[in-house]
PDB file of C-alpha atoms in Angstrom:
ATOM      1  CA  MET A  25      11.068 -27.164 -64.603  1.00  0.00           C
ATOM      2  CA  SER A  26      13.889 -27.296 -67.074  1.00  0.00           C
ATOM      3  CA  ARG A  27      13.180 -28.535 -70.554  1.00  0.00           C
ATOM      4  CA  ALA A  28      15.666 -30.609 -72.484  1.00  0.00           C
ATOM      5  CA  HIS A  29      16.380 -29.319 -75.893  1.00  0.00           C
ATOM      6  CA  ALA A  30      17.608 -31.595 -78.642  1.00  0.00           C
ATOM      7  CA  ARG A  31      21.118 -30.586 -79.588  1.00  0.00           C
ATOM      8  CA  PRO A  32      21.803 -30.545 -83.332  1.00  0.00           C
ATOM      9  CA  GLN A  33      24.201 -33.257 -84.366  1.00  0.00           C
ATOM     10  CA  ARG A  34      26.311 -33.180 -87.481  1.00  0.00           C
ATOM     11  CA  SER A  35      26.903 -36.450 -89.243  1.00  0.00           C
ATOM     12  CA  LYS A  36      30.067 -37.299 -91.085  1.00  0.00           C
ATOM     13  CA  ARG A  37      29.885 -36.595 -94.767  1.00  0.00           C
ATOM     14  CA  VAL A  38      30.622 -39.324 -97.262  1.00  0.00           C
ATOM     15  CA  LEU A  39      32.943 -39.041-100.233  1.00  0.00           C
ATOM     16  CA  VAL A  40      31.456 -41.064-103.042  1.00  0.00           C
ATOM     17  CA  ALA A  41      32.868 -42.150-106.376  1.00  0.00           C
ATOM     18  CA  GLY A  42      30.319 -41.452-109.051  1.00  0.00           C
ATOM     19  CA  VAL A  43      30.411 -44.989-110.329  1.00  0.00           C
ATOM     20  CA  ALA A  44      29.283 -47.609-107.874  1.00  0.00           C
ATOM     21  CA  VAL A  45      28.268 -46.518-104.392  1.00  0.00           C
ATOM     22  CA  ALA A  46      25.081 -44.935-103.066  1.00  0.00           C
ATOM     23  CA  ALA A  47      25.135 -43.371 -99.608  1.00  0.00           C
ATOM     24  CA  THR A  48      22.727 -41.137 -97.754  1.00  0.00           C
ATOM     25  CA  LEU A  49      23.498 -37.563 -96.904  1.00  0.00           C
ATOM     26  CA  THR A  50      22.202 -36.586 -93.473  1.00  0.00           C
ATOM     27  CA  ALA A  51      22.522 -33.071 -92.163  1.00  0.00           C
ATOM     28  CA  VAL A  52      21.354 -31.640 -88.847  1.00  0.00           C
ATOM     29  CA  THR A  53      19.045 -33.544 -86.490  1.00  0.00           C
ATOM     30  CA  ALA A  54      15.972 -31.673 -85.346  1.00  0.00           C
ATOM     31  CA  ALA A  55      13.043 -32.199 -82.980  1.00  0.00           C
ATOM     32  CA  VAL A  56      10.141 -30.126 -84.292  1.00  0.00           C
ATOM     33  CA  ALA A  57       6.764 -29.728 -82.560  1.00  0.00           C
ATOM     34  CA  PHE A  58       4.022 -28.920 -85.082  1.00  0.00           C
ATOM     35  CA  ALA A  59       0.506 -27.606 -84.644  1.00  0.00           C
ATOM     36  CA  GLY A  60      -1.805 -30.111 -82.972  1.00  0.00           C
ATOM     37  CA  GLY A  61       0.935 -31.410 -80.693  1.00  0.00           C
ATOM     38  CA  GLU A  62       2.669 -33.577 -83.320  1.00  0.00           C
ATOM     39  CA  THR A  63       6.407 -33.911 -82.809  1.00  0.00           C
ATOM     40  CA  THR A  64       8.733 -34.850 -85.634  1.00  0.00           C
ATOM     41  CA  THR A  65      12.210 -36.002 -84.672  1.00  0.00           C
ATOM     42  CA  GLY A  66      14.920 -36.623 -87.204  1.00  0.00           C
ATOM     43  CA  SER A  67      16.639 -35.007 -90.110  1.00  0.00           C
ATOM     44  CA  ILE A  68      16.047 -34.890 -93.822  1.00  0.00           C
ATOM     45  CA  ALA A  69      18.098 -37.511 -95.613  1.00  0.00           C
ATOM     46  CA  CYS A  70      18.518 -37.867 -99.372  1.00  0.00           C
ATOM     47  CA  PRO A  71      20.040 -40.623-101.501  1.00  0.00           C
ATOM     48  CA  GLN A  72      23.452 -39.784-102.943  1.00  0.00           C
ATOM     49  CA  PRO A  73      23.159 -39.719-106.739  1.00  0.00           C
ATOM     50  CA  VAL A  74      25.333 -42.268-108.501  1.00  0.00           C
ATOM     51  CA  VAL A  75      26.794 -40.336-111.427  1.00  0.00           C
ATOM     52  CA  PRO A  76      28.499 -42.274-114.244  1.00  0.00           C
ATOM     53  CA  ALA A  77      31.987 -41.430-115.448  1.00  0.00           C
ATOM     54  CA  VAL A  78      31.991 -37.676-116.075  1.00  0.00           C
ATOM     55  CA  PRO A  79      33.827 -36.299-119.124  1.00  0.00           C
ATOM     56  CA  ALA A  80      36.512 -33.729-118.395  1.00  0.00           C
ATOM     57  CA  ALA A  81      34.559 -31.026-120.228  1.00  0.00           C
ATOM     58  CA  ALA A  82      31.570 -31.517-117.902  1.00  0.00           C
ATOM     59  CA  GLN A  83      33.358 -31.985-114.577  1.00  0.00           C
ATOM     60  CA  ALA A  84      33.140 -28.360-113.395  1.00  0.00           C
ATOM     61  CA  GLU A  85      29.406 -28.115-114.080  1.00  0.00           C
ATOM     62  CA  VAL A  86      28.663 -31.496-112.511  1.00  0.00           C
ATOM     63  CA  GLN A  87      30.661 -30.585-109.393  1.00  0.00           C
ATOM     64  CA  ARG A  88      28.716 -27.329-109.137  1.00  0.00           C
ATOM     65  CA  GLU A  89      25.363 -29.123-109.273  1.00  0.00           C
ATOM     66  CA  LEU A  90      26.475 -31.736-106.733  1.00  0.00           C
ATOM     67  CA  ALA A  91      27.377 -28.846-104.431  1.00  0.00           C
ATOM     68  CA  ASN A  92      23.906 -27.406-105.076  1.00  0.00           C
ATOM     69  CA  LEU A  93      22.327 -30.687-103.951  1.00  0.00           C
ATOM     70  CA  ASP A  94      24.331 -30.524-100.740  1.00  0.00           C
ATOM     71  CA  LYS A  95      23.280 -26.895-100.170  1.00  0.00           C
ATOM     72  CA  GLN A  96      19.624 -27.759-100.771  1.00  0.00           C
ATOM     73  CA  ILE A  97      19.710 -30.447 -98.056  1.00  0.00           C
ATOM     74  CA  ALA A  98      21.304 -28.038 -95.579  1.00  0.00           C
ATOM     75  CA  GLU A  99      18.672 -25.385 -96.321  1.00  0.00           C
ATOM     76  CA  ALA A 100      15.828 -27.891 -95.988  1.00  0.00           C
ATOM     77  CA  ASN A 101      17.132 -29.131 -92.633  1.00  0.00           C
ATOM     78  CA  ASN A 102      17.450 -25.561 -91.424  1.00  0.00           C
ATOM     79  CA  ARG A 103      13.825 -24.981 -92.465  1.00  0.00           C
ATOM     80  CA  LEU A 104      12.852 -28.106 -90.533  1.00  0.00           C
ATOM     81  CA  ARG A 105      14.669 -26.850 -87.454  1.00  0.00           C
ATOM     82  CA  THR A 106      13.185 -23.356 -87.512  1.00  0.00           C
ATOM     83  CA  SER A 107       9.584 -24.305 -88.378  1.00  0.00           C
ATOM     84  CA  ALA A 108       8.461 -25.562 -84.974  1.00  0.00           C
ATOM     85  CA  GLY A 109       4.779 -24.793 -84.449  1.00  0.00           C
ATOM     86  CA  GLU A 110       3.971 -24.219 -88.094  1.00  0.00           C
ATOM     87  CA  GLY A 111       1.393 -26.046 -90.197  1.00  0.00           C
ATOM     88  CA  GLY A 112      -0.401 -29.319 -89.661  1.00  0.00           C
ATOM     89  CA  PRO A 113       0.416 -33.026 -89.965  1.00  0.00           C
ATOM     90  CA  ASN A 114       1.440 -32.702 -93.628  1.00  0.00           C
ATOM     91  CA  PHE A 115       3.546 -29.584 -93.168  1.00  0.00           C
ATOM     92  CA  VAL A 116       6.943 -31.292 -93.585  1.00  0.00           C
ATOM     93  CA  GLN A 117       5.891 -33.075 -96.758  1.00  0.00           C
ATOM     94  CA  ASN A 118       4.127 -30.104 -98.353  1.00  0.00           C
ATOM     95  CA  ALA A 119       6.384 -27.252 -97.272  1.00  0.00           C
ATOM     96  CA  ILE A 120       9.822 -28.882 -97.111  1.00  0.00           C
ATOM     97  CA  LEU A 121      10.166 -32.345 -98.679  1.00  0.00           C
ATOM     98  CA  GLY A 122       8.038 -31.599-101.739  1.00  0.00           C
ATOM     99  CA  PRO A 123       9.848 -28.393-102.752  1.00  0.00           C
ATOM    100  CA  LEU A 124      13.201 -30.050-101.992  1.00  0.00           C
ATOM    101  CA  ALA A 125      12.401 -32.912-104.377  1.00  0.00           C
ATOM    102  CA  SER A 126      11.551 -30.415-107.139  1.00  0.00           C
ATOM    103  CA  LYS A 127      14.834 -28.561-106.633  1.00  0.00           C
ATOM    104  CA  ARG A 128      16.759 -31.838-106.709  1.00  0.00           C
ATOM    105  CA  VAL A 129      15.056 -32.946-109.932  1.00  0.00           C
ATOM    106  CA  ALA A 130      16.152 -29.699-111.585  1.00  0.00           C
ATOM    107  CA  ALA A 131      19.756 -30.072-110.406  1.00  0.00           C
ATOM    108  CA  LEU A 132      19.909 -33.736-111.439  1.00  0.00           C
ATOM    109  CA  ASN A 133      18.519 -32.866-114.859  1.00  0.00           C
ATOM    110  CA  ARG A 134      21.247 -30.237-115.234  1.00  0.00           C
ATOM    111  CA  ILE A 135      23.840 -32.910-114.458  1.00  0.00           C
ATOM    112  CA  GLU A 136      22.385 -35.136-117.184  1.00  0.00           C
ATOM    113  CA  THR A 137      22.371 -32.237-119.620  1.00  0.00           C
ATOM    114  CA  ALA A 138      25.963 -31.253-118.835  1.00  0.00           C
ATOM    115  CA  ILE A 139      27.203 -34.777-119.503  1.00  0.00           C
ATOM    116  CA  GLY A 140      24.939 -35.152-122.529  1.00  0.00           C
ATOM    117  CA  ARG A 141      26.533 -32.182-124.280  1.00  0.00           C
ATOM    118  CA  VAL A 142      29.822 -34.053-124.674  1.00  0.00           C
ATOM    119  CA  ALA A 143      28.976 -37.757-124.225  1.00  0.00           C
ATOM    120  CA  ALA A 144      26.099 -40.207-123.899  1.00  0.00           C
ATOM    121  CA  LYS A 145      23.474 -38.570-121.682  1.00  0.00           C
ATOM    122  CA  PRO A 146      22.772 -40.545-118.501  1.00  0.00           C
ATOM    123  CA  GLU A 147      19.128 -41.310-117.824  1.00  0.00           C
ATOM    124  CA  GLY A 148      17.181 -41.772-114.637  1.00  0.00           C
ATOM    125  CA  LEU A 149      19.105 -39.560-112.212  1.00  0.00           C
ATOM    126  CA  GLU A 150      15.783 -38.126-111.054  1.00  0.00           C
ATOM    127  CA  ARG A 151      15.248 -41.353-109.099  1.00  0.00           C
ATOM    128  CA  PHE A 152      17.606 -39.820-106.511  1.00  0.00           C
ATOM    129  CA  ALA A 153      15.402 -36.733-106.040  1.00  0.00           C
ATOM    130  CA  THR A 154      13.016 -37.870-103.290  1.00  0.00           C
ATOM    131  CA  CYS A 155      14.192 -37.407 -99.711  1.00  0.00           C
ATOM    132  CA  GLY A 156      12.744 -38.579 -96.431  1.00  0.00           C
ATOM    133  CA  LEU A 157      12.669 -37.783 -92.737  1.00  0.00           C
ATOM    134  CA  GLY A 158      15.063 -39.860 -90.690  1.00  0.00           C
ATOM    135  CA  GLN A 159      16.357 -41.930 -93.575  1.00  0.00           C
ATOM    136  CA  ALA A 160      16.559 -41.681 -97.341  1.00  0.00           C
ATOM    137  CA  PRO A 161      13.899 -43.557 -99.318  1.00  0.00           C
ATOM    138  CA  ALA A 162      14.923 -46.618-101.287  1.00  0.00           C
ATOM    139  CA  VAL A 163      16.132 -45.863-104.807  1.00  0.00           C
ATOM    140  CA  SER A 164      14.843 -47.799-107.783  1.00  0.00           C
ATOM    141  CA  ALA A 165      17.201 -49.653-110.090  1.00  0.00           C
ATOM    142  CA  PRO A 166      18.712 -47.645-112.964  1.00  0.00           C
ATOM    143  CA  PRO A 167      16.940 -47.847-116.321  1.00  0.00           C
ATOM    144  CA  THR A 168      18.262 -50.583-118.561  1.00  0.00           C
ATOM    145  CA  THR A 169      19.345 -48.889-121.741  1.00  0.00           C
ATOM    146  CA  SER A 170      22.049 -49.929-124.136  1.00  0.00           C
ATOM    147  CA  GLN A 171      24.836 -47.371-124.166  1.00  0.00           C
ATOM    148  CA  PRO A 172      26.664 -46.716-127.411  1.00  0.00           C
ATOM    149  CA  ALA A 173      30.383 -47.185-127.463  1.00  0.00           C
ATOM    150  CA  SER A 174      32.258 -44.072-126.407  1.00  0.00           C
ATOM    151  CA  THR A 175      33.604 -42.066-129.299  1.00  0.00           C
ATOM    152  CA  GLY A 176      36.052 -40.043-127.251  1.00  0.00           C
ATOM    153  CA  THR A 177      34.430 -36.710-128.044  1.00  0.00           C
ATOM    154  CA  ASN A 178      34.283 -35.945-124.334  1.00  0.00           C
ATOM    155  CA  THR A 179      37.980 -36.109-123.582  1.00  0.00           C
ATOM    156  CA  GLY A 180      39.731 -36.052-126.926  1.00  0.00           C
ATOM    157  CA  THR A 181      39.419 -38.436-129.829  1.00  0.00           C
ATOM    158  CA  GLY A 182      39.623 -42.072-128.798  1.00  0.00           C
ATOM    159  CA  THR A 183      41.709 -44.815-130.309  1.00  0.00           C
ATOM    160  CA  ALA A 184      40.881 -46.493-133.588  1.00  0.00           C
ATOM    161  CA  ALA A 185      38.769 -48.946-131.571  1.00  0.00           C
ATOM    162  CA  GLY A 186      36.808 -46.066-130.042  1.00  0.00           C
ATOM    163  CA  GLN A 187      38.455 -46.351-126.639  1.00  0.00           C
ATOM    164  CA  VAL A 188      38.982 -43.503-124.201  1.00  0.00           C
ATOM    165  CA  ILE A 189      40.342 -43.167-120.688  1.00  0.00           C
ATOM    166  CA  GLU A 190      37.692 -42.700-118.029  1.00  0.00           C
ATOM    167  CA  CYS A 191      38.259 -41.747-114.399  1.00  0.00           C
ATOM    168  CA  PRO A 192      35.982 -41.849-111.331  1.00  0.00           C
ATOM    169  CA  LEU A 193      34.616 -38.478-110.305  1.00  0.00           C
ATOM    170  CA  PRO A 194      35.653 -37.548-106.757  1.00  0.00           C
ATOM    171  CA  VAL A 195      32.655 -36.014-105.010  1.00  0.00           C
ATOM    172  CA  VAL A 196      34.023 -33.754-102.292  1.00  0.00           C
ATOM    173  CA  GLN A 197      31.266 -32.648 -99.935  1.00  0.00           C
ATOM    174  CA  ASN A 198      31.099 -29.605 -97.657  1.00  0.00           C
ATOM    175  CA  VAL A 199      34.265 -27.820 -98.752  1.00  0.00           C
ATOM    176  CA  PRO A 200      34.998 -24.893 -96.385  1.00  0.00           C
ATOM    177  CA  ALA A 201      34.784 -21.491 -98.053  1.00  0.00           C
ATOM    178  CA  ALA A 202      38.449 -20.815 -97.259  1.00  0.00           C
ATOM    179  CA  ALA A 203      39.477 -23.909 -99.233  1.00  0.00           C
ATOM    180  CA  ARG A 204      37.023 -23.636-102.138  1.00  0.00           C
ATOM    181  CA  ALA A 205      39.335 -21.830-104.591  1.00  0.00           C
ATOM    182  CA  GLU A 206      42.185 -24.298-104.103  1.00  0.00           C
ATOM    183  CA  VAL A 207      39.875 -27.311-104.291  1.00  0.00           C
ATOM    184  CA  ASP A 208      38.267 -26.011-107.491  1.00  0.00           C
ATOM    185  CA  ARG A 209      41.716 -25.460-108.988  1.00  0.00           C
ATOM    186  CA  GLU A 210      42.744 -29.048-108.257  1.00  0.00           C
ATOM    187  CA  LEU A 211      39.463 -30.424-109.596  1.00  0.00           C
ATOM    188  CA  ALA A 212      40.168 -28.491-112.791  1.00  0.00           C
ATOM    189  CA  ASN A 213      43.650 -30.027-112.821  1.00  0.00           C
ATOM    190  CA  LEU A 214      42.085 -33.487-112.712  1.00  0.00           C
ATOM    191  CA  GLY A 215      40.022 -32.643-115.783  1.00  0.00           C
ATOM    192  CA  LYS A 216      43.087 -31.260-117.563  1.00  0.00           C
ATOM    193  CA  GLN A 217      45.114 -34.375-116.740  1.00  0.00           C
ATOM    194  CA  LEU A 218      42.387 -36.596-118.143  1.00  0.00           C
ATOM    195  CA  ALA A 219      42.176 -34.576-121.363  1.00  0.00           C
ATOM    196  CA  GLU A 220      45.960 -34.672-121.804  1.00  0.00           C
ATOM    197  CA  SER A 221      46.041 -38.438-121.261  1.00  0.00           C
ATOM    198  CA  ASN A 222      43.318 -39.024-123.842  1.00  0.00           C
ATOM    199  CA  GLU A 223      45.243 -36.874-126.309  1.00  0.00           C
ATOM    200  CA  ARG A 224      48.340 -38.985-125.588  1.00  0.00           C
ATOM    201  CA  LEU A 225      46.225 -42.087-126.178  1.00  0.00           C
ATOM    202  CA  ARG A 226      45.017 -40.733-129.503  1.00  0.00           C
ATOM    203  CA  THR A 227      48.446 -39.744-130.789  1.00  0.00           C
ATOM    204  CA  SER A 228      50.255 -42.892-129.644  1.00  0.00           C
ATOM    205  CA  ALA A 229      48.363 -45.412-131.743  1.00  0.00           C
ATOM    206  CA  GLY A 230      50.724 -48.174-132.830  1.00  0.00           C
ATOM    207  CA  GLN A 231      53.408 -47.359-130.292  1.00  0.00           C
ATOM    208  CA  GLY A 232      54.892 -49.760-127.747  1.00  0.00           C
ATOM    209  CA  GLY A 233      53.802 -53.248-126.807  1.00  0.00           C
ATOM    210  CA  PRO A 234      50.759 -54.713-125.064  1.00  0.00           C
ATOM    211  CA  ASN A 235      51.509 -52.849-121.806  1.00  0.00           C
ATOM    212  CA  PHE A 236      52.208 -49.489-123.414  1.00  0.00           C
ATOM    213  CA  VAL A 237      48.947 -47.803-122.397  1.00  0.00           C
ATOM    214  CA  GLN A 238      49.248 -48.975-118.789  1.00  0.00           C
ATOM    215  CA  ASN A 239      52.919 -48.112-118.403  1.00  0.00           C
ATOM    216  CA  ALA A 240      53.108 -44.917-120.440  1.00  0.00           C
ATOM    217  CA  ILE A 241      49.662 -43.362-119.894  1.00  0.00           C
ATOM    218  CA  LEU A 242      47.462 -44.884-117.192  1.00  0.00           C
ATOM    219  CA  GLY A 243      50.256 -45.333-114.638  1.00  0.00           C
ATOM    220  CA  PRO A 244      51.567 -41.751-114.868  1.00  0.00           C
ATOM    221  CA  LEU A 245      47.987 -40.431-114.885  1.00  0.00           C
ATOM    222  CA  ALA A 246      47.219 -42.252-111.624  1.00  0.00           C
ATOM    223  CA  GLY A 247      50.313 -40.701-110.046  1.00  0.00           C
ATOM    224  CA  LYS A 248      49.284 -37.187-111.112  1.00  0.00           C
ATOM    225  CA  ARG A 249      45.719 -37.708-109.883  1.00  0.00           C
ATOM    226  CA  ALA A 250      46.932 -39.025-106.520  1.00  0.00           C
ATOM    227  CA  SER A 251      48.997 -35.850-106.056  1.00  0.00           C
ATOM    228  CA  ALA A 252      46.059 -33.576-106.973  1.00  0.00           C
ATOM    229  CA  LEU A 253      43.700 -35.479-104.683  1.00  0.00           C
ATOM    230  CA  ASP A 254      46.228 -35.233-101.847  1.00  0.00           C
ATOM    231  CA  ARG A 255      46.422 -31.468-102.376  1.00  0.00           C
ATOM    232  CA  ILE A 256      42.612 -31.321-102.109  1.00  0.00           C
ATOM    233  CA  ALA A 257      42.734 -33.191 -98.793  1.00  0.00           C
ATOM    234  CA  ILE A 258      45.501 -30.897 -97.503  1.00  0.00           C
ATOM    235  CA  ALA A 259      43.612 -27.738 -98.554  1.00  0.00           C
ATOM    236  CA  ILE A 260      40.475 -28.843 -96.687  1.00  0.00           C
ATOM    237  CA  GLY A 261      42.515 -30.068 -93.713  1.00  0.00           C
ATOM    238  CA  ARG A 262      44.014 -26.627 -93.162  1.00  0.00           C
ATOM    239  CA  VAL A 263      40.624 -25.190 -92.180  1.00  0.00           C
ATOM    240  CA  GLY A 264      38.463 -28.216 -91.370  1.00  0.00           C
ATOM    241  CA  ALA A 265      38.407 -31.975 -90.942  1.00  0.00           C
ATOM    242  CA  ARG A 266      40.743 -33.512 -93.503  1.00  0.00           C
ATOM    243  CA  PRO A 267      38.950 -36.011 -95.771  1.00  0.00           C
ATOM    244  CA  GLN A 268      40.415 -39.481 -95.875  1.00  0.00           C
ATOM    245  CA  GLY A 269      40.660 -41.950 -98.736  1.00  0.00           C
ATOM    246  CA  LEU A 270      40.547 -39.581-101.704  1.00  0.00           C
ATOM    247  CA  GLU A 271      43.390 -41.536-103.276  1.00  0.00           C
ATOM    248  CA  ARG A 272      40.891 -44.266-104.166  1.00  0.00           C
ATOM    249  CA  PHE A 273      39.697 -42.020-106.991  1.00  0.00           C
ATOM    250  CA  ALA A 274      43.140 -41.906-108.597  1.00  0.00           C
ATOM    251  CA  THR A 275      43.027 -45.003-110.801  1.00  0.00           C
ATOM    252  CA  CYS A 276      41.523 -44.661-114.263  1.00  0.00           C
ATOM    253  CA  SER A 277      40.724 -47.264-116.896  1.00  0.00           C
ATOM    254  CA  LEU A 278      40.421 -47.726-120.632  1.00  0.00           C
ATOM    255  CA  LYS A 279      36.861 -48.006-121.914  1.00  0.00           C
TER     256      LYS A 279
END
């Protein structure tokens, strides 16, 4: 008699701005039969961390840790797939989900630390650490803490009123190895553009009229970011599925 084997399915990845949206990351689907006849069907899913505006000086490190989170999920799902017949009823929790949560806590703490070196340190990212089987667990509300006004030390000195330009962080998931160098270069360009715009903001105090910042700084910055984001999409599209909608991360604001 033939036996039907569950075929792994890959879900579409989600590109998330680090400011407002939480999505779940779901990797391969697996049907695993454990000792005692228990069968677990599903995949490990984790909540997507919502990262606040990331200073230019911390972008590279934050991107690296976000990539680590993605890699950890893939490794955990592979462990789930290859562990058929192992352990008892608590095997998935003790051998896979528990260690995965610990790894995610460490990576999320490194993200907080990276941002905290150059700006106000975000708190509570560890609430995104716990993953589940089949669907991501609900995430608690962020801690309510009063944030001090930005001083601009993260992207250049701010204006006399303490204002700086902040941009959403494009989170690009599952970049093919063949496109990684080009994508990293463009992500670095985004950080450089942000730093240059904040320097322009600092040195242009008193210039122009009420629309000066929008017309002379924010508008041109959005155009440059749109071009860099398009180059990221093209680089990935040469060797894989081209991501759509990256241009929504182009617009920055004055904080």
